[in-house]
Amino acid sequence: MARIDEVAKAAGVSISTVSYALSGKRPVSTGTRQRIEDAVQKLGYQANAGARMLAGNRTQIFALTEPFRADTHAPTHMAFVLGASIAARRVGYDILLLTDAEASAGMQRVASSGLVDGIIVLDVAPDDDRVALARSIDIPTVFIGIPDEHAGLLCVDFDFEGAVELAFDKLIAAGHERIGMLGHPEHAYEVSNFPPRARDAFLGRLDAESTERIFVPIETTARAALDALLSAGVTGIILQTTQEAHAEVTQELAERGLRVPDDISLISVGATFDVDSFDTPLDAIPLVPQPSCDRAVELIMQLLEDRALPAGIHLIDPIYTERGSVSHARVL
Amino acid sequence: MARIDEVAKAAGVSISTVSYALSGKRPVSTGTRQRIEDAVQKLGYQANAGARMLAGNRTQIFALTEPFRADTHAPTHMAFVLGASIAARRVGYDILLLTDAEASAGMQRVASSGLVDGIIVLDVAPDDDRVALARSIDIPTVFIGIPDEHAGLLCVDFDFEGAVELAFDKLIAAGHERIGMLGHPEHAYEVSNFPPRARDAFLGRLDAESTERIFVPIETTARAALDALLSAGVTGIILQTTQEAHAEVTQELAERGLRVPDDISLISVGATFDVDSFDTPLDAIPLVPQPSCDRAVELIMQLLEDRALPAGIHLIDPIYTERGSVSHARVL
DNA sequence: TTGTAGGCGTTATCAA
DNA sequence: TTGATAACGCCTACAA
């Protein structure tokens, strides 16, 4: 808990020189800088957070708002929190958590008390409360996810559409003519934003190819959904669904004696879980949290510097990983 | 972003009167208070966080340190984070997240920069790095969980021993003479703190009763573990294990035509998941996060006021919930 | 019951 | 390249 004046005395310089040496906002001679750094080291100096906020007009804190919804997938969510935390620390920022009732109300509070320099919005619902709040708040706010009414907002999200297109292209290139998608359980298409985006991208593509629309969400079991796909004569399947469904599908195919990729080709799209954990290695275009979090932080930092950055949606590029679940030869 | 002097002017009083009216640290006449509150309302005044920290010597922030370990059970973990956040907000505090590498290193940083008033330590490992740090830090720190070397630390945890005793008593009172415990997968007894505590409490009790030690961790499947228990002639089982194992056990019993509680009595101990979700309603002594979080915050607040509170372990009382999975009559 | 004023530890402006 | 020093916005003795 040493103060800056103690460091200054120990280094034999003025307070302001210490401040500038540490912030790097003014050139300081090498010798002086060295003495200051030594003093900082010896005294274990850490700038007082409150004083720095008050004088510097920067808190070095981002708020992370995340309502813990009933349908939130905990492991995925944790991965995003971790990703945000890592991204923030990289630029010298800490994360302040706004959960539960405070997920919305807290945004107002931390913004107008100047507790945080920016806000990252997680676990975004289509009709999210926080959309209205974000518009009325005067500090940089970035959504990770895309709410329905996103005009004027800054959003970052995985490019689900692009990922589906990419998977589709791969299957087409492998010679598949009947391609299906096994989707999430029905209700996910109402409470979340990305399942319908993936589905629509897929259907749109089928329509463009004038092919039958073979999209099957999970109604009862993944097994039944798989049945529906197979009886429609599908040879290439895009899995845009839960971890459990992934497991069921690979297992069921094995039990039926259907080989991957010889009989059926599979590509997983948008998975947040570890696709390597199944018996069958799967080609995948996973949803990795870190790039989205990095981009969100990057945008806030730009806003903090420039004060000029157009609202809009920033999509994170899908990345394809091959593991041999797509046939390279032409399928019958 | 109105300031206190604007509020003072609007209310026609001095700055200090506004401050006192809002903090309640000095009596303020009803009329004056009313005018001040109106002004606050009208201007949307929120005290500046940095200024308040600097002048008030209180940041109104707790750090929550949580390394995201590979074996961390995400839903449980989220429940604790939420619980801590709720407990903190009740006393006007926010939560600053310290994850990953910062879970340890960050403690030092936020303590010596005066960014937080106290630290809550989550996801405690038996040989936790943060134990040494906690000892060297001069702000209130409370562990939720009990590390091996806990001398001199303040810890809060669910009373697993007491919970096991309670479950045991219930089964004894119901007339069971052969009681078994189905534990966690083997490895959990090395990386976590509470599984061994529950196991040892159980074995100790059996020894006291001079009964055969019937404790079975999960080696391969819960089914196999259940087999071992049944073939040992057990009629009462304490489930101190995972959600999956709970599900397997109830399902397996049903498939074997064994009725609960007529043939077998079950009590779930220390579950963090929803015990109501199984086909068979289970008597349970669950591990509920909120009371632990509340107690942790309470302890920090006391430390912040008194500056005198002995180190030690604070156990949270187990609560038994009856749902009819324990026979009330004497078993054969 | 209310007001005055010093101080909290930095940052950043203005001088030198 | 470095030093004084005035903010920053609030809290809280001390006075009245």
mmCIF file of C-alpha atoms (C1' of nucleotides) in Angstrom, chain B residues 14 16-17 26-27 29 32 54, chain C residues 1-5 7-9:
data_model
loop_
_atom_site.group_PDB
_atom_site.id
_atom_site.type_symbol
_atom_site.label_atom_id
_atom_site.label_comp_id
_atom_site.label_asym_id
_atom_site.label_seq_id
_atom_site.Cartn_x
_atom_site.Cartn_y
_atom_site.Cartn_z
ATOM 1 C CA SER B 14 -24.588 22.162 1.419
ATOM 2 C CA SER B 16 -22.015 17.699 3.268
ATOM 3 C CA THR B 17 -25.697 17.603 4.065
ATOM 4 C CA ARG B 26 -25.792 11.963 10.533
ATOM 5 C CA PRO B 27 -29.401 12.868 11.285
ATOM 6 C CA SER B 29 -34.384 16.734 9.096
ATOM 7 C CA THR B 32 -34.262 18.526 4.016
ATOM 8 C CA LEU B 54 -10.689 7.603 -2.494
ATOM 9 C "C1'" DT C 1 -29.713 20.450 12.356
ATOM 10 C "C1'" DT C 2 -26.500 22.315 9.002
ATOM 11 C "C1'" DG C 3 -22.180 24.346 6.831
ATOM 12 C "C1'" DT C 4 -16.966 24.878 6.032
ATOM 13 C "C1'" DA C 5 -12.925 23.060 4.588
ATOM 14 C "C1'" DG C 7 -7.673 15.519 2.654
ATOM 15 C "C1'" DC C 8 -7.856 11.019 -0.044
ATOM 16 C "C1'" DG C 9 -3.688 9.606 -4.159
#
